[in-house]
PDB file of C-alpha atoms in Angstrom:
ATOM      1  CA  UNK S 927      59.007  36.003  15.611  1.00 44.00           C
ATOM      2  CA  UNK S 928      60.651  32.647  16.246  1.00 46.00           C
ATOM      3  CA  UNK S 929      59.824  30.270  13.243  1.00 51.00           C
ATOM      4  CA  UNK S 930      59.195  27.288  15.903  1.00 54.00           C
ATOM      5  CA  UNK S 931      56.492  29.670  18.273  1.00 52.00           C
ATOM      6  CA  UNK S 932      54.454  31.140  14.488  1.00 50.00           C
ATOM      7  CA  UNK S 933      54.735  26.862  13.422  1.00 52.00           C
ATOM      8  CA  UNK S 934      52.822  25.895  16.808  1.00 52.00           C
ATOM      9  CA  UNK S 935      50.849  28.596  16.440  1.00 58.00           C
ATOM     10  CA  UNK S 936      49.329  28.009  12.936  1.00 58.00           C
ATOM     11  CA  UNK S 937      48.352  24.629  14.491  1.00 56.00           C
ATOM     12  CA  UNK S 938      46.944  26.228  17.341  1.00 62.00           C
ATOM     13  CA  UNK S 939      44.315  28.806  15.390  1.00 60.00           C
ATOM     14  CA  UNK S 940      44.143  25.584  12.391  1.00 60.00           C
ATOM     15  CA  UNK S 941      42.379  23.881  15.263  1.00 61.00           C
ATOM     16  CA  UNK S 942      39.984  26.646  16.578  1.00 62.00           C
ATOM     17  CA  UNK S 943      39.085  27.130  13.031  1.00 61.00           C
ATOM     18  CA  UNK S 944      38.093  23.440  13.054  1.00 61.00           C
ATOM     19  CA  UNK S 945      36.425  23.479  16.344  1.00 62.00           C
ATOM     20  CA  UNK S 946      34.088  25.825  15.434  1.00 58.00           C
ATOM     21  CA  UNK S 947      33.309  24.544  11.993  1.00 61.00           C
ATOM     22  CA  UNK S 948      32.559  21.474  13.391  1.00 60.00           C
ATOM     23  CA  UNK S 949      30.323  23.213  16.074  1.00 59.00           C
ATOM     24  CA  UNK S 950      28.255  25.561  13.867  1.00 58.00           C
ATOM     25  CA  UNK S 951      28.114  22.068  11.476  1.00 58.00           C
ATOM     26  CA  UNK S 952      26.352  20.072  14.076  1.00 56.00           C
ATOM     27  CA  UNK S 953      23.582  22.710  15.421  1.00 54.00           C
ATOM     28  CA  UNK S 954      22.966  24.183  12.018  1.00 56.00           C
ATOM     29  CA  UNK S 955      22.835  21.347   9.691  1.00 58.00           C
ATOM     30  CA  UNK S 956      22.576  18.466  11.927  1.00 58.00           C
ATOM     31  CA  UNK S 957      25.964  16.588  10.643  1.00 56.00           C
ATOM     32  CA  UNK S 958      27.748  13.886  12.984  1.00 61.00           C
ATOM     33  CA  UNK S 959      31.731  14.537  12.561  1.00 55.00           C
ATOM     34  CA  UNK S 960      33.691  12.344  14.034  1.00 64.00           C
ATOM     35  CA  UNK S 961      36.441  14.503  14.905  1.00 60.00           C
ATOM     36  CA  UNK S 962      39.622  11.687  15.012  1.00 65.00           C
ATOM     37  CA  UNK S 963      39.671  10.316  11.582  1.00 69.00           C
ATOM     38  CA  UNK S 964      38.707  14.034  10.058  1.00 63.00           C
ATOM     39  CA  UNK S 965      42.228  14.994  11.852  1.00 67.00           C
ATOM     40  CA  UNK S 966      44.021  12.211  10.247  1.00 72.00           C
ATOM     41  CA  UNK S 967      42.707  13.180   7.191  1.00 71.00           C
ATOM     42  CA  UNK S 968      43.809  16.789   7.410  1.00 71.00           C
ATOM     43  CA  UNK S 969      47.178  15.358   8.615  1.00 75.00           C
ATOM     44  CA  UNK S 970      47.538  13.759   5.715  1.00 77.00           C
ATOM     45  CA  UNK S 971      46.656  16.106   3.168  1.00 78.00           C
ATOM     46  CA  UNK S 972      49.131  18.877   5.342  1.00 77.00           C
ATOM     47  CA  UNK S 973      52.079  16.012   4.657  1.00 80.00           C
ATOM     48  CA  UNK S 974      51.162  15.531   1.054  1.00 86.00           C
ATOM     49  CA  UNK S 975      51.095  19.715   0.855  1.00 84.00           C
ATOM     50  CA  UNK S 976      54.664  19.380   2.449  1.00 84.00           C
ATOM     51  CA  UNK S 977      56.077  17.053   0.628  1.00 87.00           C
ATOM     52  CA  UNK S 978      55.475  18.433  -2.822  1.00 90.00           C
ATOM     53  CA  UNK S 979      56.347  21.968  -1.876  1.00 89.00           C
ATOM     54  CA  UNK S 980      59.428  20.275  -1.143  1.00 89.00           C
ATOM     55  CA  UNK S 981      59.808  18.549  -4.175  1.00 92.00           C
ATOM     56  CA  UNK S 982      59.125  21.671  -6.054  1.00 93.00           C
ATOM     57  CA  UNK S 983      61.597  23.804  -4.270  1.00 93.00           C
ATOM     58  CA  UNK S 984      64.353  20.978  -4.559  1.00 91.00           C
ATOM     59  CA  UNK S 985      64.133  19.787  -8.451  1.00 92.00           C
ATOM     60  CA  UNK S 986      60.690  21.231 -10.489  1.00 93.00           C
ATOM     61  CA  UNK S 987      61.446  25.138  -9.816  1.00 96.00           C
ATOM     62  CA  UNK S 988      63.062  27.425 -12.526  1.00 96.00           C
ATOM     63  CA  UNK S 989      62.669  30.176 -10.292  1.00 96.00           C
ATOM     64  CA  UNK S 990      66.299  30.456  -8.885  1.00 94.00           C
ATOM     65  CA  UNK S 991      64.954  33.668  -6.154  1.00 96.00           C
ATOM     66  CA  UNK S 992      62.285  31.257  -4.659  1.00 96.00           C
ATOM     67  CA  UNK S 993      65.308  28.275  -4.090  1.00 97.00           C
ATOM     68  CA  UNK S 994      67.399  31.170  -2.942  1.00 97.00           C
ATOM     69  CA  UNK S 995      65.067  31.980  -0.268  1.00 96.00           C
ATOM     70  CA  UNK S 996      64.618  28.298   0.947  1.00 96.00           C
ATOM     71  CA  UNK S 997      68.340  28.042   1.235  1.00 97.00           C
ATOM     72  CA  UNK S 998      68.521  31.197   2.845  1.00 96.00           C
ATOM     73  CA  UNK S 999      65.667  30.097   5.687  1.00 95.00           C
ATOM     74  CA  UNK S1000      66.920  27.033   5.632  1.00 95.00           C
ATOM     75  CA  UNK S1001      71.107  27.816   6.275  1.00 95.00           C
ATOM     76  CA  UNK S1002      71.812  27.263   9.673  1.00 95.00           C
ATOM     77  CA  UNK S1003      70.803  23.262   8.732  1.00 96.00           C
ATOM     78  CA  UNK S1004      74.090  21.275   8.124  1.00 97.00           C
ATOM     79  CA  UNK S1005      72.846  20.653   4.701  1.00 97.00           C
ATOM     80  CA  UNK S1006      72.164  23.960   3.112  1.00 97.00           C
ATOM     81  CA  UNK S1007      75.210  25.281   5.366  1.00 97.00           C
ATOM     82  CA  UNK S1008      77.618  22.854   3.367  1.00 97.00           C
ATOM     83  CA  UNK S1009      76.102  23.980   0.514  1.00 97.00           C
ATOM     84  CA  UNK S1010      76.367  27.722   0.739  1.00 97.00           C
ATOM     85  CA  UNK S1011      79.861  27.140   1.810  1.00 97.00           C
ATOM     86  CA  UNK S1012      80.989  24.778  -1.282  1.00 95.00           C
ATOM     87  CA  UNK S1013      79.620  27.502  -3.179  1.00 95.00           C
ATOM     88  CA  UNK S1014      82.138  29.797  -1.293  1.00 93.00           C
ATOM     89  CA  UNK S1015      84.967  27.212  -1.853  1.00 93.00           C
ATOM     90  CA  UNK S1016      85.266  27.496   1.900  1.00 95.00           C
ATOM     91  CA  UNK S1017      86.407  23.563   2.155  1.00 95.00           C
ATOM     92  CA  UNK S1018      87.130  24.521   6.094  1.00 96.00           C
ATOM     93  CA  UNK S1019      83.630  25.128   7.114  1.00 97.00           C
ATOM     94  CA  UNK S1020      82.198  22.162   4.732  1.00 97.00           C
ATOM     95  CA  UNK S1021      84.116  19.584   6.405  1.00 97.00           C
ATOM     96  CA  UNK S1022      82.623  21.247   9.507  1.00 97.00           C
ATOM     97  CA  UNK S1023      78.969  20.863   8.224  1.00 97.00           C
ATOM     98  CA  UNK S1024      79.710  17.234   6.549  1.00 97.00           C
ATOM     99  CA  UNK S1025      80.361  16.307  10.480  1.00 96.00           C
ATOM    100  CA  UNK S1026      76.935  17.656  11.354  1.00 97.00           C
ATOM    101  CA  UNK S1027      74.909  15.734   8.773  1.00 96.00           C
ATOM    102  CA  UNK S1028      73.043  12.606  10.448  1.00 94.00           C
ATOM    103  CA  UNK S1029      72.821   9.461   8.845  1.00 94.00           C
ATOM    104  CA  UNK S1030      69.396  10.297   6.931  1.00 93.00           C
ATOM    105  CA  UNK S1031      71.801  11.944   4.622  1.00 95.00           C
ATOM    106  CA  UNK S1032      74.156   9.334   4.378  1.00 96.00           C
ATOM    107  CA  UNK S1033      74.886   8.765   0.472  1.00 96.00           C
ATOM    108  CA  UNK S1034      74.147  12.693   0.396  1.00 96.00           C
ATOM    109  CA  UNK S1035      77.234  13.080   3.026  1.00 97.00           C
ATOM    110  CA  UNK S1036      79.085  10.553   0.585  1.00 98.00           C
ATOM    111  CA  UNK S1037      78.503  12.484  -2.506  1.00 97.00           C
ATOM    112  CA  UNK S1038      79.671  15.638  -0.728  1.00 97.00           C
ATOM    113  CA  UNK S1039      82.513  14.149   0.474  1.00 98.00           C
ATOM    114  CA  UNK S1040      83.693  13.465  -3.037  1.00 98.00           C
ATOM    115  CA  UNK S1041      83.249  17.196  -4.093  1.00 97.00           C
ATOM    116  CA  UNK S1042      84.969  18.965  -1.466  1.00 97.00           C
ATOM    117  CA  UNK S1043      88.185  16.378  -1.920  1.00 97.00           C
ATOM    118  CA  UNK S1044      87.903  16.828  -5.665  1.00 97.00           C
ATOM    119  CA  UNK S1045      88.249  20.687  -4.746  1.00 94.00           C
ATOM    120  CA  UNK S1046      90.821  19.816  -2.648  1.00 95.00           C
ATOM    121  CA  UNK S1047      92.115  18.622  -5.659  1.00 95.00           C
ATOM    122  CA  UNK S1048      92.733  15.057  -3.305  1.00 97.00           C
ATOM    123  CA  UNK S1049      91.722  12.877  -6.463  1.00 97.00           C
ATOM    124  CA  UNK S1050      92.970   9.412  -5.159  1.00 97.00           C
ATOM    125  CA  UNK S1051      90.981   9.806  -2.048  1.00 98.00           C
ATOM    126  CA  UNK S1052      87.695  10.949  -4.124  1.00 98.00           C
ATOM    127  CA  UNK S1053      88.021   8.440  -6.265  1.00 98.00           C
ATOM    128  CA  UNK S1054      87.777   5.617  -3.186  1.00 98.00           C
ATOM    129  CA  UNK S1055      84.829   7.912  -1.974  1.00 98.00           C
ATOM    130  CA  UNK S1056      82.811   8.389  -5.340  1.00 98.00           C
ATOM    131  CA  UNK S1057      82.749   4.220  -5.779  1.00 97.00           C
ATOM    132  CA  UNK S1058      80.489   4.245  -2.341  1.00 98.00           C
ATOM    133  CA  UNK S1059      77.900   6.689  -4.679  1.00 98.00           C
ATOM    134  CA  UNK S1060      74.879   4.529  -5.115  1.00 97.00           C
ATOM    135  CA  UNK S1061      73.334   6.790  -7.281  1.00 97.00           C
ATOM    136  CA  UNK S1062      74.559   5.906 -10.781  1.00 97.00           C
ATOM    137  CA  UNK S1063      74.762   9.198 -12.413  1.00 98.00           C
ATOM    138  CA  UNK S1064      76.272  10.866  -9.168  1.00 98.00           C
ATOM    139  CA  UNK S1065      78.677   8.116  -9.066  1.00 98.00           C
ATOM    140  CA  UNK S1066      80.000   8.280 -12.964  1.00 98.00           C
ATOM    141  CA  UNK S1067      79.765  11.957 -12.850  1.00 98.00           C
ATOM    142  CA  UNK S1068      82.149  12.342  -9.777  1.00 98.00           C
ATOM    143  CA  UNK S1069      84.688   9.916 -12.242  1.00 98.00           C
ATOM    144  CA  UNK S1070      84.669  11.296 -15.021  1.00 98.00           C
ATOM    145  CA  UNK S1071      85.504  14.794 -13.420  1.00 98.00           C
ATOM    146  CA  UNK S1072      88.039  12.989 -11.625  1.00 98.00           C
ATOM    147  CA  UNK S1073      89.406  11.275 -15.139  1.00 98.00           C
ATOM    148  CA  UNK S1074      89.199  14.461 -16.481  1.00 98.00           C
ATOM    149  CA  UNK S1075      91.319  15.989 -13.914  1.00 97.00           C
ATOM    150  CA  UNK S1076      94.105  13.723 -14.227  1.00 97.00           C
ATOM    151  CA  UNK S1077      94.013  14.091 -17.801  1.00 96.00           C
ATOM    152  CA  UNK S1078      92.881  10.338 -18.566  1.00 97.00           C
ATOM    153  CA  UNK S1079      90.704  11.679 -21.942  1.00 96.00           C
ATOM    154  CA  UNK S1080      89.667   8.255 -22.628  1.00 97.00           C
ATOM    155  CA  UNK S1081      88.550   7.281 -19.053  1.00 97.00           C
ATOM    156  CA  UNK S1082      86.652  10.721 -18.824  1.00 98.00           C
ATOM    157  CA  UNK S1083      84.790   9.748 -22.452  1.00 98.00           C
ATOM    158  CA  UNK S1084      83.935   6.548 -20.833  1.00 98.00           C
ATOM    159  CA  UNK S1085      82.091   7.334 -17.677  1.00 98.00           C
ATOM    160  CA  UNK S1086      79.935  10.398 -19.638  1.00 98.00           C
ATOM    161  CA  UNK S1087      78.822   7.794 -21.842  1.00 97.00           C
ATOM    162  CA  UNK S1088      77.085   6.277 -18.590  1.00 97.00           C
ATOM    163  CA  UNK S1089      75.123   9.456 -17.250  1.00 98.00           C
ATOM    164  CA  UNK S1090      71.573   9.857 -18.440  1.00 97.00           C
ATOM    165  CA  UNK S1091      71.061  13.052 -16.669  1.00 97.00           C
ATOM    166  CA  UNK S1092      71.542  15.535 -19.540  1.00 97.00           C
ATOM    167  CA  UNK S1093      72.218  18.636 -17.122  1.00 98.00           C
ATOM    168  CA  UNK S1094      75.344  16.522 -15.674  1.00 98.00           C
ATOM    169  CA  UNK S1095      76.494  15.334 -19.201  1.00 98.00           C
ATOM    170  CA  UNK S1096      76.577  19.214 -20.136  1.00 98.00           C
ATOM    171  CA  UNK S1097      78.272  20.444 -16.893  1.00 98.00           C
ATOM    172  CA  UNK S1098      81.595  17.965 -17.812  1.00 98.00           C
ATOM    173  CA  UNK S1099      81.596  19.074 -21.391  1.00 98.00           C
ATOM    174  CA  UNK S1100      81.868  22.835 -19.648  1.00 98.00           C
ATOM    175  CA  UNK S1101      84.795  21.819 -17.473  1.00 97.00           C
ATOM    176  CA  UNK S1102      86.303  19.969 -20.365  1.00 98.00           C
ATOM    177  CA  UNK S1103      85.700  23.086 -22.865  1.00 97.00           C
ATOM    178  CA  UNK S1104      87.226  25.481 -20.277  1.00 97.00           C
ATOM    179  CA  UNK S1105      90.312  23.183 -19.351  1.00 95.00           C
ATOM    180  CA  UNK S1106      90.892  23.473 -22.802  1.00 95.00           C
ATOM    181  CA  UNK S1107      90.383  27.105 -23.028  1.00 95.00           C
ATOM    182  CA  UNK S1108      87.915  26.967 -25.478  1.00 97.00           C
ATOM    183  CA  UNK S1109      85.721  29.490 -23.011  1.00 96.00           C
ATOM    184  CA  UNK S1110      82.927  29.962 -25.298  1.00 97.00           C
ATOM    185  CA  UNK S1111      82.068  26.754 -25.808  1.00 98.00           C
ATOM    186  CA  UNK S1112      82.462  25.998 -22.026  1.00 97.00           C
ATOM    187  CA  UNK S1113      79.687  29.029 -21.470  1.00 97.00           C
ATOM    188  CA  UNK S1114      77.133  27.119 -24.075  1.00 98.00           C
ATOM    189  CA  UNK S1115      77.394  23.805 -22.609  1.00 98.00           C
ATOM    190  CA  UNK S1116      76.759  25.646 -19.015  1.00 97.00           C
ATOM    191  CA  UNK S1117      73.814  27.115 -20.620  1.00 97.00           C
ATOM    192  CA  UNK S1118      72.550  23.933 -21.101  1.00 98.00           C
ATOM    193  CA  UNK S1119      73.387  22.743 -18.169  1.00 98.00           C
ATOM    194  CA  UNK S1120      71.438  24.974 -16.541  1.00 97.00           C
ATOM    195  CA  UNK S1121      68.175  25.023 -18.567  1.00 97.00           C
ATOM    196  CA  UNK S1122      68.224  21.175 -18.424  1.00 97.00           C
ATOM    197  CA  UNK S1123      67.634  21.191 -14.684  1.00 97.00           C
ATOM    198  CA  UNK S1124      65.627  23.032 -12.081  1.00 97.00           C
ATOM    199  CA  UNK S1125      65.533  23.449  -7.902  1.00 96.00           C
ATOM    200  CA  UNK S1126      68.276  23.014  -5.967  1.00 96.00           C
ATOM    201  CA  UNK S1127      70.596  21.673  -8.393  1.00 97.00           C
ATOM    202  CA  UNK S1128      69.876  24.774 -10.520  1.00 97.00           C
ATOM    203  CA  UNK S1129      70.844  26.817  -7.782  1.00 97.00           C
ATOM    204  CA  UNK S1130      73.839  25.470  -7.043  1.00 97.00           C
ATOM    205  CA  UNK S1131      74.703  26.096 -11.217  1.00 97.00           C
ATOM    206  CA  UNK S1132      73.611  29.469 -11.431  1.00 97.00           C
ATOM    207  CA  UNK S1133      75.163  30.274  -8.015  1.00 96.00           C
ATOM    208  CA  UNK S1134      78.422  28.476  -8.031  1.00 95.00           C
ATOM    209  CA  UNK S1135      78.753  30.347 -11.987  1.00 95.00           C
ATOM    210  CA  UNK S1136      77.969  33.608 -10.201  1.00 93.00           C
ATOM    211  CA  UNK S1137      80.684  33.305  -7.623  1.00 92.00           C
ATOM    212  CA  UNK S1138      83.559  31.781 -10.076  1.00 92.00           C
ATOM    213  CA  UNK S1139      83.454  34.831 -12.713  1.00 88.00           C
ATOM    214  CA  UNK S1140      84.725  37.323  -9.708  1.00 87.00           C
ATOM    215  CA  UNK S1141      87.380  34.658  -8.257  1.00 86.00           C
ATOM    216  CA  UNK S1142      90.682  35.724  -9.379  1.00 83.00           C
ATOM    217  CA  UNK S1143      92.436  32.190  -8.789  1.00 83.00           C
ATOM    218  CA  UNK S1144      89.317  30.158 -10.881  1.00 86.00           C
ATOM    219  CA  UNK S1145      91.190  26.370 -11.644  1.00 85.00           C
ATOM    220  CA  UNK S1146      87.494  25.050 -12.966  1.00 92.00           C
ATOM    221  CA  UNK S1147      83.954  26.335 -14.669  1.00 94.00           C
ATOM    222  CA  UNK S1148      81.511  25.720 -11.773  1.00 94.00           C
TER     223      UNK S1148
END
């Protein structure tokens, strides 16, 4: 059944529920229910419902299956769709969803931007991009993969030092562990990489891991 007609629908039968608890409330026990603000209240607590589902789906979650799902539901919005196809280093059809995104993702559409032209491996033109990156960690994270990239150690050192986000700290030590071949310390520090985070971005870990052990031309750890 379309998702849209079973969405209306809830609301539908939610308010015949209410209709006749409200009913059987005022002939049976004599209450007064003023019907408008006990709407607004139920409005609210349905937002408040929505909102930390969301939350819980997008950073609290361990449970990888239950993100999956989401995505999964959720792929045919420009979001999810880039991110499904970063994890499939198809850079063709992210640039295709980046154009999509509206501007209530705008530093989100920024941020992305950075990763598929680090992927790209078009470093000058991420590093102009990751400066716009309000978000601090995002921002020094995106740099020092960048530094790392181009081999400036020292630079790379420099902009770690400036990420409190542990799970981030942990994912450059990976890269820099498995630039340097040193594979089995690149697999702890993804390890804790990925127990240091949850939702989405835990996903996109375990996920982008998942799909880089079977790729035959593999230049970097996530």
């Amino acid at each position: 059944m379309n998702r849209r007609v079973v969405y209306y629908s809830s609301f539908i039968l939610l308010g015949i529920v209410l209709g006749v608890v409200i009913a059987i409330s005022e002939d049976y026990f004599g209450l007064e229910i003023n019907l408008i603000p006990l709407l607004l209240y139920l409005y609210v607590i349905l937002v408040i419902c929505g909102v930390a589902f969301y939350l819980y789906i997008a950073i609290y979650t361990k449970n990888i299956n239950i993100v999956d799902k989401y995505v999964q539901r959720k792929r045919k919005h420009p979001y999810y769709a880039l991110l499904l196809s970063l994890i499939e280093k198809d850079y063709q059809e992210a640039e295709i969803q980046l154009a999509r995104l509206s501007s209530f993702y705008k530093q989100a559409k920024i941020a992305l931007t950075a990763t598929v032209q680090i992927e790209k491996n078009l470093l000058r033109e991420a590093e102009a991009t990751a400066q716009e990156i309000k978000d601090r960690n995002i921002r020094y994270y995106n740099l020092a993969l960048i530094a790392l990239l181009n081999g400036k150690f020292e630079e790379f050192e420099t902009y770690k030092a400036q990420i409190k986000h542990k799970h981030l700290q942990y994912a450059l030590e990976a890269e820099a562990a498995y630039r340097e071949q040193d594979y089995k310390k690149a697999d702890e520090f993804a390890e804790l990489a990925i127990s240091s985070t949850g939702g989405l971005q835990k996903w996109v870990y375990e996920k982008s891991l998942e799909k880089q052990k079977s790729n035959i031309h593999r230049q970097s750890y996530f």
